Amino acid sequence: MLFTPRHANRVSLALQGGGAHGAFTWGVLDALLEDGRLEFDGVSGTSAGAMNAVVLADGLERGGRDGAREALRRFWEAVASAAPFDLSVGADAETGTLAPGIRMLLYWARQFSPSQLNPFDINPLRDVISAQIDFERLRATSRLKLFVAATHANTGRLRLFRTHELSVAALLASACLPSIHHTIEVDGEPYWDGGYSANPAIFPLVYDCSATDIVLVLLSPLLHGQTPHSAEEIRARQMDLAFNATFLREMRSLAHAREYASRSLLPLGRLERRLKRVHFHLIAADELLSQLATETKLTTSLAFLEMLRERGRAHAADWLEAHRWEIGRRSSVDIGGVFH
């Protein structure tokens, strides 16, 4: 009989941002909740990952696992119907590719600042978040340790909003693309999307959570299939690389630190012991997401979002089948090899 460590089913989650591609993470969370064998300790998220994290926590407080699944469904359905104009017109339900007219509109929109295009700061996402999440109760009672990343617009520094600090503004700050949205102010300070400084932050899951297992749910492909050539493709790749650079650097640093701790001949301190005990796991869909154009991160078609959800559910189910037994025992991914 295999020895099962205490709390072997407890994990922390690291949820990347990626706009509408966050519906893939919706599917992953839905499958994990439906399976019911894992408990969540901490969740670190950026942008769409932060949205999923906070909706998950709010749903768990309202009605347990079933409440969380329902909350995630309601949130993404509301996102699909809340756009000020329908970006899904002419979109392909499977690929999410936007119609030529919509792409042209988005191109010209980039030539103006948000204050010029949207002087009254209309933000449908603000209405969705305000209507669906009870932040006062979340701050007071959530059992999840939440870490929502945003970037200080004037310094580039990472700001982590923790459970007791969360608000509508804090969550919007994590998803604030400055070319599209007005800068979000929290306590008088300006913030932009957390992807510029962490996508997502891993260190709080290592240092501030007790679960020894961290599940990475990634939306940014670790390997892009083709080198970009057109000006638009190059611009999109630059954005992808910028949003992934800090995460890749942090994972490489963690891999090096773990290797150093494992080779040390001296008595290990608290940090080294913690680094040796942490197990990493990975749920990603490089083949799917690398084939989707960057523009599909703005696609609001419910059919497209539901396609991503089903793909996320399938990937999570496959991961559970192959690796759930490793939770609490060992890593199912070699971060030194993946993030070298």
mmCIF file of C-alpha atoms in Angstrom:
data_model
loop_
_atom_site.group_PDB
_atom_site.id
_atom_site.type_symbol
_atom_site.label_atom_id
_atom_site.label_comp_id
_atom_site.label_asym_id
_atom_site.label_seq_id
_atom_site.Cartn_x
_atom_site.Cartn_y
_atom_site.Cartn_z
ATOM 1 C CA MET A 1 0.000 0.000 0.000
ATOM 2 C CA LEU A 2 1.416 3.402 -0.996
ATOM 3 C CA PHE A 3 1.997 5.932 1.771
ATOM 4 C CA THR A 4 -0.162 9.026 1.245
ATOM 5 C CA PRO A 5 1.281 12.207 2.815
ATOM 6 C CA ARG A 6 -0.962 14.447 4.851
ATOM 7 C CA HIS A 7 -2.887 16.925 2.664
ATOM 8 C CA ALA A 8 -1.676 15.058 -0.429
ATOM 9 C CA ASN A 9 -4.695 16.357 -2.340
ATOM 10 C CA ARG A 10 -4.045 20.047 -1.665
ATOM 11 C CA VAL A 11 -2.688 22.163 -4.492
ATOM 12 C CA SER A 12 -2.109 25.796 -5.311
ATOM 13 C CA LEU A 13 -2.913 27.154 -8.762
ATOM 14 C CA ALA A 14 -1.004 29.561 -11.013
ATOM 15 C CA LEU A 15 -3.328 30.976 -13.679
ATOM 16 C CA GLN A 16 -1.956 32.925 -16.641
ATOM 17 C CA GLY A 17 -3.678 35.786 -18.411
ATOM 18 C CA GLY A 18 -4.651 35.747 -22.051
ATOM 19 C CA GLY A 19 -7.893 37.622 -22.619
ATOM 20 C CA ALA A 20 -10.635 35.429 -24.059
ATOM 21 C CA HIS A 21 -8.221 32.486 -24.010
ATOM 22 C CA GLY A 22 -8.890 32.475 -20.274
ATOM 23 C CA ALA A 23 -11.964 30.417 -21.167
ATOM 24 C CA PHE A 24 -9.533 27.493 -21.526
ATOM 25 C CA THR A 25 -8.718 27.950 -17.823
ATOM 26 C CA TRP A 26 -12.455 28.083 -17.105
ATOM 27 C CA GLY A 27 -12.637 24.572 -18.543
ATOM 28 C CA VAL A 28 -9.625 23.376 -16.534
ATOM 29 C CA LEU A 29 -11.141 24.673 -13.283
ATOM 30 C CA ASP A 30 -14.539 23.228 -14.173
ATOM 31 C CA ALA A 31 -13.037 19.762 -14.641
ATOM 32 C CA LEU A 32 -10.988 19.953 -11.424
ATOM 33 C CA LEU A 33 -14.057 21.062 -9.469
ATOM 34 C CA GLU A 34 -16.217 18.341 -11.006
ATOM 35 C CA ASP A 35 -13.590 15.694 -10.223
ATOM 36 C CA GLY A 36 -13.649 16.843 -6.605
ATOM 37 C CA ARG A 37 -10.485 15.116 -5.413
ATOM 38 C CA LEU A 38 -8.234 18.184 -5.179
ATOM 39 C CA GLU A 39 -8.465 20.957 -2.606
ATOM 40 C CA PHE A 40 -7.203 24.453 -3.376
ATOM 41 C CA ASP A 41 -4.882 26.328 -1.037
ATOM 42 C CA GLY A 42 -3.650 29.421 -2.912
ATOM 43 C CA VAL A 43 -4.391 30.851 -6.357
ATOM 44 C CA SER A 44 -2.142 33.352 -8.134
ATOM 45 C CA GLY A 45 -3.584 34.960 -11.246
ATOM 46 C CA THR A 46 -3.012 37.713 -13.758
ATOM 47 C CA SER A 47 -5.577 39.398 -16.002
ATOM 48 C CA ALA A 48 -7.997 36.672 -17.185
ATOM 49 C CA GLY A 49 -6.265 34.338 -14.734
ATOM 50 C CA ALA A 50 -7.059 36.767 -11.930
ATOM 51 C CA MET A 51 -10.692 36.908 -13.065
ATOM 52 C CA ASN A 52 -10.922 33.135 -12.961
ATOM 53 C CA ALA A 53 -9.223 33.034 -9.554
ATOM 54 C CA VAL A 54 -11.526 35.558 -7.905
ATOM 55 C CA VAL A 55 -14.697 34.140 -9.479
ATOM 56 C CA LEU A 56 -13.589 30.676 -8.305
ATOM 57 C CA ALA A 57 -13.091 31.913 -4.738
ATOM 58 C CA ASP A 58 -16.388 33.807 -4.693
ATOM 59 C CA GLY A 59 -18.265 30.787 -6.050
ATOM 60 C CA LEU A 60 -16.715 28.455 -3.491
ATOM 61 C CA GLU A 61 -17.899 30.752 -0.710
ATOM 62 C CA ARG A 62 -21.407 30.914 -2.166
ATOM 63 C CA GLY A 63 -21.988 27.246 -2.832
ATOM 64 C CA GLY A 64 -18.934 25.025 -2.660
ATOM 65 C CA ARG A 65 -17.669 23.264 -5.782
ATOM 66 C CA ASP A 66 -21.016 23.392 -7.570
ATOM 67 C CA GLY A 67 -21.299 27.077 -6.688
ATOM 68 C CA ALA A 68 -17.855 27.728 -8.134
ATOM 69 C CA ARG A 69 -18.681 25.925 -11.370
ATOM 70 C CA GLU A 70 -21.888 27.926 -11.700
ATOM 71 C CA ALA A 71 -20.094 31.206 -10.917
ATOM 72 C CA LEU A 72 -17.491 30.566 -13.607
ATOM 73 C CA ARG A 73 -20.192 29.733 -16.149
ATOM 74 C CA ARG A 74 -22.172 32.887 -15.341
ATOM 75 C CA PHE A 75 -19.062 35.052 -15.513
ATOM 76 C CA TRP A 76 -17.939 33.878 -18.962
ATOM 77 C CA GLU A 77 -21.449 34.000 -20.368
ATOM 78 C CA ALA A 78 -21.721 37.567 -19.089
ATOM 79 C CA VAL A 79 -18.372 38.446 -20.702
ATOM 80 C CA ALA A 80 -19.663 37.071 -24.001
ATOM 81 C CA SER A 81 -22.722 39.302 -23.912
ATOM 82 C CA ALA A 82 -21.211 42.463 -22.401
ATOM 83 C CA ALA A 83 -19.061 43.850 -25.234
ATOM 84 C CA PRO A 84 -20.039 47.404 -26.277
ATOM 85 C CA PHE A 85 -20.126 46.171 -29.880
ATOM 86 C CA ASP A 86 -20.174 42.577 -31.048
ATOM 87 C CA LEU A 87 -16.639 41.425 -31.789
ATOM 88 C CA SER A 88 -18.046 38.013 -32.628
ATOM 89 C CA VAL A 89 -19.798 39.228 -35.791
ATOM 90 C CA GLY A 90 -18.363 37.182 -38.641
ATOM 91 C CA ALA A 91 -16.046 35.312 -36.294
ATOM 92 C CA ASP A 92 -15.288 31.638 -36.781
ATOM 93 C CA ALA A 93 -16.645 29.676 -33.820
ATOM 94 C CA GLU A 94 -13.745 27.197 -33.919
ATOM 95 C CA THR A 95 -10.779 29.491 -34.591
ATOM 96 C CA GLY A 96 -12.170 32.750 -33.162
ATOM 97 C CA THR A 97 -10.798 34.662 -36.158
ATOM 98 C CA LEU A 98 -12.452 38.057 -36.439
ATOM 99 C CA ALA A 99 -14.198 39.354 -39.526
ATOM 100 C CA PRO A 100 -12.094 41.690 -41.737
ATOM 101 C CA GLY A 101 -14.244 44.694 -40.847
ATOM 102 C CA ILE A 102 -13.749 44.139 -37.111
ATOM 103 C CA ARG A 103 -9.997 43.695 -37.581
ATOM 104 C CA MET A 104 -9.827 46.982 -39.474
ATOM 105 C CA LEU A 105 -11.781 48.719 -36.723
ATOM 106 C CA LEU A 106 -9.376 47.415 -34.078
ATOM 107 C CA TYR A 107 -6.397 48.525 -36.191
ATOM 108 C CA TRP A 108 -7.644 52.109 -36.371
ATOM 109 C CA ALA A 109 -8.577 52.045 -32.697
ATOM 110 C CA ARG A 110 -4.878 51.519 -31.843
ATOM 111 C CA GLN A 111 -4.070 54.902 -33.362
ATOM 112 C CA PHE A 112 -5.933 56.669 -30.533
ATOM 113 C CA SER A 113 -5.631 56.653 -26.761
ATOM 114 C CA PRO A 114 -8.412 55.214 -24.571
ATOM 115 C CA SER A 115 -9.249 58.722 -23.349
ATOM 116 C CA GLN A 116 -9.841 59.799 -26.961
ATOM 117 C CA LEU A 117 -11.871 56.761 -27.965
ATOM 118 C CA ASN A 118 -13.696 56.318 -24.667
ATOM 119 C CA PRO A 119 -13.801 59.671 -22.823
ATOM 120 C CA PHE A 120 -16.480 58.469 -20.396
ATOM 121 C CA ASP A 121 -14.460 55.362 -19.412
ATOM 122 C CA ILE A 122 -17.204 52.891 -20.301
ATOM 123 C CA ASN A 123 -15.984 49.460 -19.203
ATOM 124 C CA PRO A 124 -18.499 46.598 -19.452
ATOM 125 C CA LEU A 125 -16.164 44.321 -17.512
ATOM 126 C CA ARG A 126 -16.521 46.628 -14.515
ATOM 127 C CA ASP A 127 -20.278 46.069 -14.575
ATOM 128 C CA VAL A 128 -19.882 42.289 -14.874
ATOM 129 C CA ILE A 129 -17.451 42.104 -11.962
ATOM 130 C CA SER A 130 -19.506 44.412 -9.751
ATOM 131 C CA ALA A 131 -22.693 42.447 -10.381
ATOM 132 C CA GLN A 132 -21.254 38.970 -9.894
ATOM 133 C CA ILE A 133 -18.630 39.169 -7.134
ATOM 134 C CA ASP A 134 -19.293 40.029 -3.484
ATOM 135 C CA PHE A 135 -15.927 41.569 -2.627
ATOM 136 C CA GLU A 136 -16.856 42.471 0.950
ATOM 137 C CA ARG A 137 -17.670 38.859 1.778
ATOM 138 C CA LEU A 138 -14.682 37.610 -0.220
ATOM 139 C CA ARG A 139 -12.271 39.782 1.746
ATOM 140 C CA ALA A 140 -13.782 38.689 5.049
ATOM 141 C CA THR A 141 -14.386 34.974 4.598
ATOM 142 C CA SER A 142 -12.530 33.486 1.613
ATOM 143 C CA ARG A 143 -10.566 30.401 2.543
ATOM 144 C CA LEU A 144 -8.419 30.682 -0.561
ATOM 145 C CA LYS A 145 -5.204 32.667 -0.448
ATOM 146 C CA LEU A 146 -5.538 34.910 -3.505
ATOM 147 C CA PHE A 147 -2.717 36.808 -5.233
ATOM 148 C CA VAL A 148 -3.766 39.140 -8.049
ATOM 149 C CA ALA A 149 -0.953 40.751 -10.050
ATOM 150 C CA ALA A 150 -0.980 44.311 -11.399
ATOM 151 C CA THR A 151 1.830 46.564 -12.657
ATOM 152 C CA HIS A 152 2.483 50.058 -11.307
ATOM 153 C CA ALA A 153 2.288 52.226 -14.424
ATOM 154 C CA ASN A 154 4.989 54.696 -13.326
ATOM 155 C CA THR A 155 7.591 52.283 -11.936
ATOM 156 C CA GLY A 156 6.929 48.926 -13.597
ATOM 157 C CA ARG A 157 6.894 47.280 -10.170
ATOM 158 C CA LEU A 158 4.712 44.304 -9.410
ATOM 159 C CA ARG A 159 1.812 44.906 -7.047
ATOM 160 C CA LEU A 160 0.186 41.824 -5.561
ATOM 161 C CA PHE A 161 -3.326 42.351 -4.275
ATOM 162 C CA ARG A 162 -4.004 39.721 -1.641
ATOM 163 C CA THR A 163 -7.373 38.410 -0.506
ATOM 164 C CA HIS A 164 -8.008 41.130 2.087
ATOM 165 C CA GLU A 165 -7.114 43.859 -0.449
ATOM 166 C CA LEU A 166 -9.297 42.775 -3.358
ATOM 167 C CA SER A 167 -11.841 45.111 -4.929
ATOM 168 C CA VAL A 168 -13.405 45.826 -8.301
ATOM 169 C CA ALA A 169 -10.588 48.297 -9.042
ATOM 170 C CA ALA A 170 -7.842 45.851 -8.035
ATOM 171 C CA LEU A 171 -9.232 43.160 -10.327
ATOM 172 C CA LEU A 172 -9.677 45.589 -13.225
ATOM 173 C CA ALA A 173 -6.095 46.800 -12.703
ATOM 174 C CA SER A 174 -4.804 43.283 -13.285
ATOM 175 C CA ALA A 175 -6.476 43.242 -16.724
ATOM 176 C CA CYS A 176 -5.860 46.851 -17.773
ATOM 177 C CA LEU A 177 -4.308 46.959 -21.234
ATOM 178 C CA PRO A 178 -3.338 50.650 -21.533
ATOM 179 C CA SER A 179 -3.942 50.721 -25.276
ATOM 180 C CA ILE A 180 -7.572 49.723 -24.700
ATOM 181 C CA HIS A 181 -8.573 50.704 -21.168
ATOM 182 C CA HIS A 182 -8.151 53.794 -19.022
ATOM 183 C CA THR A 183 -5.435 53.445 -16.384
ATOM 184 C CA ILE A 184 -6.908 52.006 -13.176
ATOM 185 C CA GLU A 185 -6.207 53.840 -9.930
ATOM 186 C CA VAL A 186 -6.104 52.015 -6.606
ATOM 187 C CA ASP A 187 -5.455 54.097 -3.483
ATOM 188 C CA GLY A 188 -4.377 56.951 -5.747
ATOM 189 C CA GLU A 189 -1.761 54.887 -7.603
ATOM 190 C CA PRO A 190 -1.936 54.049 -11.362
ATOM 191 C CA TYR A 191 -1.907 50.424 -12.502
ATOM 192 C CA TRP A 192 -1.753 48.509 -15.781
ATOM 193 C CA ASP A 193 -2.065 44.849 -16.678
ATOM 194 C CA GLY A 194 -0.211 42.472 -14.368
ATOM 195 C CA GLY A 195 1.267 40.657 -17.370
ATOM 196 C CA TYR A 196 3.979 43.317 -17.635
ATOM 197 C CA SER A 197 5.446 42.256 -14.269
ATOM 198 C CA ALA A 198 4.152 38.721 -13.553
ATOM 199 C CA ASN A 199 2.073 36.312 -15.604
ATOM 200 C CA PRO A 200 1.423 35.049 -12.963
ATOM 201 C CA ALA A 201 3.550 35.454 -9.833
ATOM 202 C CA ILE A 202 4.758 32.080 -8.535
ATOM 203 C CA PHE A 203 6.738 33.129 -5.460
ATOM 204 C CA PRO A 204 3.703 33.722 -3.175
ATOM 205 C CA LEU A 205 2.553 30.154 -3.823
ATOM 206 C CA VAL A 206 6.002 28.950 -2.727
ATOM 207 C CA TYR A 207 6.523 31.250 0.254
ATOM 208 C CA ASP A 208 3.029 32.036 1.545
ATOM 209 C CA CYS A 209 1.074 28.799 0.977
ATOM 210 C CA SER A 210 1.300 25.462 2.749
ATOM 211 C CA ALA A 211 0.382 23.188 -0.188
ATOM 212 C CA THR A 212 3.448 21.438 -1.550
ATOM 213 C CA ASP A 213 2.031 21.136 -5.077
ATOM 214 C CA ILE A 214 1.656 23.965 -7.595
ATOM 215 C CA VAL A 215 -0.351 23.442 -10.787
ATOM 216 C CA LEU A 216 0.591 25.835 -13.602
ATOM 217 C CA VAL A 217 -2.244 26.536 -16.051
ATOM 218 C CA LEU A 218 -0.589 28.255 -18.999
ATOM 219 C CA LEU A 219 -2.132 30.175 -21.885
ATOM 220 C CA SER A 220 1.070 31.522 -23.457
ATOM 221 C CA PRO A 221 2.686 28.838 -25.646
ATOM 222 C CA LEU A 222 6.132 27.808 -24.458
ATOM 223 C CA LEU A 223 7.051 27.234 -28.102
ATOM 224 C CA HIS A 224 5.549 29.156 -30.998
ATOM 225 C CA GLY A 225 5.186 27.142 -34.168
ATOM 226 C CA GLN A 226 6.323 29.789 -36.659
ATOM 227 C CA THR A 227 8.531 32.871 -36.768
ATOM 228 C CA PRO A 228 6.470 36.026 -37.440
ATOM 229 C CA HIS A 229 7.096 37.978 -40.640
ATOM 230 C CA SER A 230 4.393 40.591 -41.166
ATOM 231 C CA ALA A 231 4.371 43.823 -39.158
ATOM 232 C CA GLU A 232 1.180 42.757 -37.383
ATOM 233 C CA GLU A 233 2.564 39.325 -36.545
ATOM 234 C CA ILE A 234 5.774 40.856 -35.189
ATOM 235 C CA ARG A 235 3.835 43.321 -33.034
ATOM 236 C CA ALA A 236 1.717 40.501 -31.630
ATOM 237 C CA ARG A 237 4.763 38.336 -30.884
ATOM 238 C CA GLN A 238 6.488 41.241 -29.143
ATOM 239 C CA MET A 239 3.487 41.549 -26.838
ATOM 240 C CA ASP A 240 3.425 37.811 -26.158
ATOM 241 C CA LEU A 241 7.136 37.746 -25.326
ATOM 242 C CA ALA A 242 6.891 40.810 -23.103
ATOM 243 C CA PHE A 243 4.002 39.308 -21.147
ATOM 244 C CA ASN A 244 5.780 35.978 -20.680
ATOM 245 C CA ALA A 245 9.328 37.145 -19.925
ATOM 246 C CA THR A 246 8.976 37.678 -16.170
ATOM 247 C CA PHE A 247 7.196 34.351 -15.699
ATOM 248 C CA LEU A 248 9.885 32.456 -17.618
ATOM 249 C CA ARG A 249 12.627 34.208 -15.651
ATOM 250 C CA GLU A 250 10.959 33.415 -12.328
ATOM 251 C CA MET A 251 10.497 29.745 -13.228
ATOM 252 C CA ARG A 252 14.124 29.470 -14.336
ATOM 253 C CA SER A 253 15.262 31.060 -11.060
ATOM 254 C CA LEU A 254 13.147 28.608 -9.074
ATOM 255 C CA ALA A 255 14.603 25.695 -11.045
ATOM 256 C CA HIS A 256 18.144 26.891 -10.335
ATOM 257 C CA ALA A 257 17.367 27.441 -6.639
ATOM 258 C CA ARG A 258 15.889 23.952 -6.312
ATOM 259 C CA GLU A 259 18.917 22.421 -7.992
ATOM 260 C CA TYR A 260 21.253 24.370 -5.705
ATOM 261 C CA ALA A 261 19.319 23.254 -2.613
ATOM 262 C CA SER A 262 19.396 19.606 -3.724
ATOM 263 C CA ARG A 263 23.197 19.696 -4.202
ATOM 264 C CA SER A 264 24.013 21.527 -0.974
ATOM 265 C CA LEU A 265 26.194 19.610 1.502
ATOM 266 C CA LEU A 266 25.424 22.081 4.282
ATOM 267 C CA PRO A 267 22.386 21.892 6.598
ATOM 268 C CA LEU A 268 19.400 23.347 4.750
ATOM 269 C CA GLY A 269 17.573 26.428 5.946
ATOM 270 C CA ARG A 270 13.810 26.904 5.918
ATOM 271 C CA LEU A 271 13.738 28.288 2.351
ATOM 272 C CA GLU A 272 15.883 25.493 0.925
ATOM 273 C CA ARG A 273 13.738 22.852 2.624
ATOM 274 C CA ARG A 274 10.587 24.457 1.229
ATOM 275 C CA LEU A 275 12.031 24.621 -2.295
ATOM 276 C CA LYS A 276 12.948 20.925 -2.158
ATOM 277 C CA ARG A 277 9.438 19.962 -1.024
ATOM 278 C CA VAL A 278 7.518 21.882 -3.704
ATOM 279 C CA HIS A 279 6.185 19.813 -6.618
ATOM 280 C CA PHE A 280 5.285 21.388 -9.955
ATOM 281 C CA HIS A 281 2.631 20.293 -12.433
ATOM 282 C CA LEU A 282 1.637 21.708 -15.813
ATOM 283 C CA ILE A 283 -1.628 21.942 -17.746
ATOM 284 C CA ALA A 284 -1.176 23.691 -21.065
ATOM 285 C CA ALA A 285 -2.404 23.570 -24.641
ATOM 286 C CA ASP A 286 0.489 24.787 -26.761
ATOM 287 C CA GLU A 287 -0.730 23.014 -29.897
ATOM 288 C CA LEU A 288 -4.174 24.629 -29.679
ATOM 289 C CA LEU A 289 -3.289 28.116 -28.449
ATOM 290 C CA SER A 290 -0.222 28.588 -30.665
ATOM 291 C CA GLN A 291 -2.489 28.148 -33.685
ATOM 292 C CA LEU A 292 -4.905 30.872 -32.599
ATOM 293 C CA ALA A 293 -4.259 34.395 -33.841
ATOM 294 C CA THR A 294 -3.542 37.010 -31.176
ATOM 295 C CA GLU A 295 -6.752 38.807 -32.172
ATOM 296 C CA THR A 296 -8.764 35.866 -30.800
ATOM 297 C CA LYS A 297 -7.925 37.062 -27.281
ATOM 298 C CA LEU A 298 -10.583 39.712 -27.983
ATOM 299 C CA THR A 299 -13.179 37.338 -29.423
ATOM 300 C CA THR A 300 -16.422 37.480 -27.440
ATOM 301 C CA SER A 301 -18.304 34.771 -29.299
ATOM 302 C CA LEU A 302 -19.892 32.447 -26.748
ATOM 303 C CA ALA A 303 -19.413 29.534 -29.156
ATOM 304 C CA PHE A 304 -15.663 30.258 -29.252
ATOM 305 C CA LEU A 305 -15.434 30.594 -25.466
ATOM 306 C CA GLU A 306 -17.326 27.343 -24.992
ATOM 307 C CA MET A 307 -14.985 25.614 -27.454
ATOM 308 C CA LEU A 308 -12.020 26.741 -25.339
ATOM 309 C CA ARG A 309 -13.805 25.604 -22.166
ATOM 310 C CA GLU A 310 -14.327 22.119 -23.602
ATOM 311 C CA ARG A 311 -10.679 21.944 -24.648
ATOM 312 C CA GLY A 312 -9.675 23.009 -21.143
ATOM 313 C CA ARG A 313 -11.913 20.349 -19.602
ATOM 314 C CA ALA A 314 -10.399 17.688 -21.858
ATOM 315 C CA HIS A 315 -6.808 18.696 -21.053
ATOM 316 C CA ALA A 316 -7.555 18.733 -17.319
ATOM 317 C CA ALA A 317 -9.223 15.317 -17.499
ATOM 318 C CA ASP A 318 -6.206 13.897 -19.333
ATOM 319 C CA TRP A 319 -3.869 15.437 -16.770
ATOM 320 C CA LEU A 320 -5.879 14.008 -13.852
ATOM 321 C CA GLU A 321 -5.860 10.578 -15.445
ATOM 322 C CA ALA A 322 -2.105 10.626 -15.987
ATOM 323 C CA HIS A 323 -0.757 12.566 -13.018
ATOM 324 C CA ARG A 324 -3.201 12.886 -10.100
ATOM 325 C CA TRP A 325 -1.432 10.108 -8.226
ATOM 326 C CA GLU A 326 1.763 12.215 -8.262
ATOM 327 C CA ILE A 327 0.146 15.019 -6.231
ATOM 328 C CA GLY A 328 1.837 15.106 -2.836
ATOM 329 C CA ARG A 329 4.568 12.727 -3.981
ATOM 330 C CA ARG A 330 6.596 14.293 -6.782
ATOM 331 C CA SER A 331 6.563 16.770 -9.671
ATOM 332 C CA SER A 332 4.947 15.667 -12.908
ATOM 333 C CA VAL A 333 6.943 18.199 -14.942
ATOM 334 C CA ASP A 334 10.671 18.920 -14.907
ATOM 335 C CA ILE A 335 10.765 22.712 -14.588
ATOM 336 C CA GLY A 336 14.523 22.676 -15.064
ATOM 337 C CA GLY A 337 14.058 21.105 -18.480
ATOM 338 C CA VAL A 338 10.965 23.055 -19.527
ATOM 339 C CA PHE A 339 12.135 26.478 -18.362
ATOM 340 C CA HIS A 340 15.884 26.123 -18.930
#
